[in-house]
Short mmCIF file of C-alpha atoms in Angstrom, two decimals:
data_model
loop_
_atom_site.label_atom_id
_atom_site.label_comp_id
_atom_site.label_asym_id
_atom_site.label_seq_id
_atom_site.Cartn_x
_atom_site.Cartn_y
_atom_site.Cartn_z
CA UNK A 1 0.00 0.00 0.00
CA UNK A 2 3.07 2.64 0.66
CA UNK A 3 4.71 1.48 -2.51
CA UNK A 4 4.23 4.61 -4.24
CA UNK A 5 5.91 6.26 -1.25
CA UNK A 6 8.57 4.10 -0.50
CA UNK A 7 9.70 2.11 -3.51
CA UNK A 8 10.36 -1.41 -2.86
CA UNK A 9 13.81 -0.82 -4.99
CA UNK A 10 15.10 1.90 -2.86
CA UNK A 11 18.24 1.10 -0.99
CA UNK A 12 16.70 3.71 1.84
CA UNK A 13 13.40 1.86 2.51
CA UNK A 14 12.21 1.80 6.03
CA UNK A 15 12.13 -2.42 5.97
CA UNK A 16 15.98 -2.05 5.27
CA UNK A 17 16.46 0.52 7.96
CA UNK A 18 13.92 -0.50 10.75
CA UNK A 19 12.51 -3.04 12.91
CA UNK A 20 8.96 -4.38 10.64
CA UNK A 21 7.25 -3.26 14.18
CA UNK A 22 8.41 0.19 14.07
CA UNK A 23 6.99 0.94 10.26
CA UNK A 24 3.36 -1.14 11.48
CA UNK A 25 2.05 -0.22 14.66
CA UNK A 26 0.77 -3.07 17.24
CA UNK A 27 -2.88 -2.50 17.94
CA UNK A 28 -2.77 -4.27 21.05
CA UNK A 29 -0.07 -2.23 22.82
CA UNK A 30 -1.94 0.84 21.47
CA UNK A 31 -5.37 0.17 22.90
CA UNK A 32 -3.43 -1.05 26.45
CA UNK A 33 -2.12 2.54 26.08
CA UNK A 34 -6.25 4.05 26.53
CA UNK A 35 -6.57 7.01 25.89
CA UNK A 36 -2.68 8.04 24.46
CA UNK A 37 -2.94 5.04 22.72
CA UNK A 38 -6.55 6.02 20.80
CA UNK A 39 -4.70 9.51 20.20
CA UNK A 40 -1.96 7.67 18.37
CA UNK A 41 -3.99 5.65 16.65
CA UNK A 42 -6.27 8.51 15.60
CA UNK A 43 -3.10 10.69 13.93
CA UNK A 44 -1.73 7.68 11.69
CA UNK A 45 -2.11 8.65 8.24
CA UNK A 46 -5.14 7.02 5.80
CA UNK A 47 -5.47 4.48 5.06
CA UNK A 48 -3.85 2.58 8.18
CA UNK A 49 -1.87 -0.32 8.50
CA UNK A 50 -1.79 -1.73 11.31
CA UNK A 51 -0.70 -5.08 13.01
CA UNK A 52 -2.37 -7.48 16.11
CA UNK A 53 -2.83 -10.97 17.88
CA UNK A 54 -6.18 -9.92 19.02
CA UNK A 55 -9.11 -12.98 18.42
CA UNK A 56 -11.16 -11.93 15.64
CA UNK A 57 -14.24 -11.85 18.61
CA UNK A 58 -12.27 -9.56 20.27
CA UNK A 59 -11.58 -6.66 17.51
CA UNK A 60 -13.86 -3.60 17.88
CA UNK A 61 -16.85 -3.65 15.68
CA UNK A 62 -15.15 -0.70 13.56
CA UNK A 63 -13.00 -2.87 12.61
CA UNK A 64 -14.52 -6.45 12.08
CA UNK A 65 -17.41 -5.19 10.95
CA UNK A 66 -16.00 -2.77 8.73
CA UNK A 67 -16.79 -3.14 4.80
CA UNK A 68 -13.83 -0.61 3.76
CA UNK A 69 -11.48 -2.29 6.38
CA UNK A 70 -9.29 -5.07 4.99
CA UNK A 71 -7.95 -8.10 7.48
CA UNK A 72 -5.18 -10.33 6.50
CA UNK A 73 -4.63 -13.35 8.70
CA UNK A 74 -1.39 -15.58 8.54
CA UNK A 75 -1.58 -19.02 9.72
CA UNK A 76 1.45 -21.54 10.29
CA UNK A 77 1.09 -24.86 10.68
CA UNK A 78 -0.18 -25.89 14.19
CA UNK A 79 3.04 -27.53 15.60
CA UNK A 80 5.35 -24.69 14.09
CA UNK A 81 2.92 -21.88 15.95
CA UNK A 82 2.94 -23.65 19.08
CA UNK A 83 6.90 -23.40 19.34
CA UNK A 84 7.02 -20.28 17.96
CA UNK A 85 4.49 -18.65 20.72
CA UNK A 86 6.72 -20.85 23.11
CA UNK A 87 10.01 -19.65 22.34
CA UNK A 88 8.36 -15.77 22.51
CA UNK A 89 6.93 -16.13 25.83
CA UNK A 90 9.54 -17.81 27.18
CA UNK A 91 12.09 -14.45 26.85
CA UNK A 92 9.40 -13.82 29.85
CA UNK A 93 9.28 -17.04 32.11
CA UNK A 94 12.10 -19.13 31.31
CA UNK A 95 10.03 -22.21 32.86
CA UNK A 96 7.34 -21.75 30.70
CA UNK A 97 5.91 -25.17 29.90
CA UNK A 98 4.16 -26.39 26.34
CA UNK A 99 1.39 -26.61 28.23
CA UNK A 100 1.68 -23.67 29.34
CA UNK A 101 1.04 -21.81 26.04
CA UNK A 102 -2.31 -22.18 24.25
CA UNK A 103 -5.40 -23.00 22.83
CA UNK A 104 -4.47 -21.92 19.44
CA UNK A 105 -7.58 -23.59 17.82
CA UNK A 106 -10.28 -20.95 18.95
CA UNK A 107 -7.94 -18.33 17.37
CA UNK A 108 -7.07 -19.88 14.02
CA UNK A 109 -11.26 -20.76 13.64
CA UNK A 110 -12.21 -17.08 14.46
CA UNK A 111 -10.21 -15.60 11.57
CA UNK A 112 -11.00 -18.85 8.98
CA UNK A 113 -14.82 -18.68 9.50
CA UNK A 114 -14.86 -15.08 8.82
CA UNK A 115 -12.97 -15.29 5.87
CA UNK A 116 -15.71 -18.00 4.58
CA UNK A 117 -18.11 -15.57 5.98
CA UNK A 118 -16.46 -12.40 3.96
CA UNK A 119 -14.13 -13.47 1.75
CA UNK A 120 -14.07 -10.15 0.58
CA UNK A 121 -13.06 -8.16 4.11
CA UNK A 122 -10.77 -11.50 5.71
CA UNK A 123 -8.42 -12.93 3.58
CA UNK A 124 -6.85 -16.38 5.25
CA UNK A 125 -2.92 -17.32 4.50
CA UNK A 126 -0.84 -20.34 5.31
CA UNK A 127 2.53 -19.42 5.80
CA UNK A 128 3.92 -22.10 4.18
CA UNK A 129 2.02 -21.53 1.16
CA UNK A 130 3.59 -18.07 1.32
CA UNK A 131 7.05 -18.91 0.77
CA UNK A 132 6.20 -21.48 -1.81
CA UNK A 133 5.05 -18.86 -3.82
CA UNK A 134 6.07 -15.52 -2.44
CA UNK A 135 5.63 -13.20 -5.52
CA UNK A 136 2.40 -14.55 -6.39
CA UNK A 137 1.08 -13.99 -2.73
CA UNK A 138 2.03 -10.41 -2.44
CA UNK A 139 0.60 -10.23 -5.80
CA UNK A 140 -2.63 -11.49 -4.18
CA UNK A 141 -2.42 -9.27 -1.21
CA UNK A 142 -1.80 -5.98 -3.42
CA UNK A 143 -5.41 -7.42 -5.41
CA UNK A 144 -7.11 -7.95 -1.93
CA UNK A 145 -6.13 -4.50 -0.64
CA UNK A 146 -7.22 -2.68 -3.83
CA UNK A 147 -3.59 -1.91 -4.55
CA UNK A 148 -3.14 -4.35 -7.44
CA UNK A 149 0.19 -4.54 -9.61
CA UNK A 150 -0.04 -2.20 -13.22
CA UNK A 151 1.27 -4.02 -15.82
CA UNK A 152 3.90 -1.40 -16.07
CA UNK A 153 5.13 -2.39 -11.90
CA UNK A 154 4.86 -6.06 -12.84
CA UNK A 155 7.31 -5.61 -15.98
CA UNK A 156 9.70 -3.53 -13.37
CA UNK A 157 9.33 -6.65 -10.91
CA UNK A 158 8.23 -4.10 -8.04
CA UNK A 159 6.54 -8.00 -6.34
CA UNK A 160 10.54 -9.86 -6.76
CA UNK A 161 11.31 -6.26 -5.27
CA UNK A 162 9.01 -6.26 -2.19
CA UNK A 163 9.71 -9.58 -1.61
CA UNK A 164 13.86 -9.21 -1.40
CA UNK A 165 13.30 -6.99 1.07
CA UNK A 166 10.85 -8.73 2.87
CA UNK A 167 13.13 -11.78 3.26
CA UNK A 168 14.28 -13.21 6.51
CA UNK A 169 18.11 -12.37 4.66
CA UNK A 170 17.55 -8.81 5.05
CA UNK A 171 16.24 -8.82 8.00
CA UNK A 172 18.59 -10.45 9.60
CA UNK A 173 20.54 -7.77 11.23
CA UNK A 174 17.20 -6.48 12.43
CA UNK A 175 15.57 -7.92 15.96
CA UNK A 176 13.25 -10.65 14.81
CA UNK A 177 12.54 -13.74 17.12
CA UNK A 178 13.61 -16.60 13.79
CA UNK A 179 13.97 -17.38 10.87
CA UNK A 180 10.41 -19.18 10.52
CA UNK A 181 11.73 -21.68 8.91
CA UNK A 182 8.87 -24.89 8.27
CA UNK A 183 8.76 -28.24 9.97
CA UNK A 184 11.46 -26.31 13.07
CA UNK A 185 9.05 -28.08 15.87
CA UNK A 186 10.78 -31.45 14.99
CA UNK A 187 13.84 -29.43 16.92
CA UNK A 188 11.23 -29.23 20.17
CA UNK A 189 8.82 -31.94 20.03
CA UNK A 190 9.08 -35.70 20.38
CA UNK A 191 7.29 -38.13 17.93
CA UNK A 192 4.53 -38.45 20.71
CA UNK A 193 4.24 -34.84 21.17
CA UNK A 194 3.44 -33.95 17.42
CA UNK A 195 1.00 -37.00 17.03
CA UNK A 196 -0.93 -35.62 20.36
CA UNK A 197 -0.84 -32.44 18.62
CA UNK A 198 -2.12 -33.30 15.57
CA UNK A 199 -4.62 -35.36 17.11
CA UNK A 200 -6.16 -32.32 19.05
CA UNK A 201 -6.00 -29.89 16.02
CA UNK A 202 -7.80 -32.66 13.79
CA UNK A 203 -10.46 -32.75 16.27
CA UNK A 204 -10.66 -29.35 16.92
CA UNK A 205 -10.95 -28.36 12.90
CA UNK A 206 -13.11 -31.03 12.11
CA UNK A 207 -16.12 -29.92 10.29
CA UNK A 208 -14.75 -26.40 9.30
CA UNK A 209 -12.90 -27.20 6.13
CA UNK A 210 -9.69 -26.32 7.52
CA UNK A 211 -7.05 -28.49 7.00
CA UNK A 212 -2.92 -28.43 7.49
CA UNK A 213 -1.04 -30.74 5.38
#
């Protein structure tokens, strides 16, 4: 959306410069901030971007329901989320426990049934399918946002652009918690573990048409 601002192919764009968190704001810390934090909110520039780990129950009715406001949810595979919350949270309490962290099913479900329910407002990723085909998605996000590609930006290869600096390789100087790499929970769960896992999130899904390879 700030393409036409910041060019993906300049060498000064805020991705190459800052931390991702300091060019989107974080809802949540902004609405635990009351009233300073609705003043903040209030003087971001049009249209907003903005980022959160609220439930989709949970997200003010301005937002959710919201016709001109857009919500992208990104989804990783059950197993790979679980360690990745884990690993955050436990910067905070070293003794943090798997069990400890979760349910993630309640939160995955909010976002996926609204994005059967209005496909048009709540568009549902998997992150793996992402990085299979990263061009093509943030071709698909610029089309969801009303910011598609012109030919003339697709010739220049402003998607490879956005992309390269969008990669885990650039911002890797930056403070980010990994490099989400797929399939990492084999390095934190045993056998047992996963199969539990899987067992719980098959369960869980079952009936919604949501499914994790």
């Amino acid at each position: 959306m700030a393409r036409r601002a910041h060019p993906p192919s300049n060498a000064g764009h805020p991705l190459l410069r800052l931390n991702p968190h300091d060019c989107v704001p974080f809802m949540d810390m902004l609405f635990a901030d009351g009233a300073t934090g609705s003043r903040k909110m209030d003087a971001l520039p049009s249209p907003r971007i903005m980022n959160t780990h609220m439930h989709h129950a949970l997200l003010p009715a301005s937002i959710s329901d919201n016709p001109d406001c857009k919500i992208i949810y990104i989804c990783r595979e059950p197993k790979d989320m679980l360690v990745s919350l884990w690993q955050f949270t436990r910067k905070f309490d070293a003794n943090l426990a798997f069990s400890d962290v979760g349910p993630i099913w309640d939160h995955v479900l909010g976002y996926w049934n609204a994005s059967k329910k209005s496909p048009e407002t709540v568009l549902f990723l998997k992150y793996e399918e992402t990085l299979r085909d990263p061009v093509e998605s943030v071709k698909k996000l610029a089309r969801f946002v009303g910011q598609p590609l012109s030919p003339a930006e697709e010739e220049a290869g402003v998607a490879e652009d956005i992309v390269r600096i969008c990669s885990f390789d650039k911002l890797k100087g930056l403070e980010v918690n990994k490099r989400g790499e797929p399939g990492d929970w084999a390095n934190h769960m045993t056998p047992e573990m996963a199969r539990r896992l899987d067992a719980i999130m098959e369960n869980k899904l079952q009936g919604s048409g949501l499914v994790f390879a």
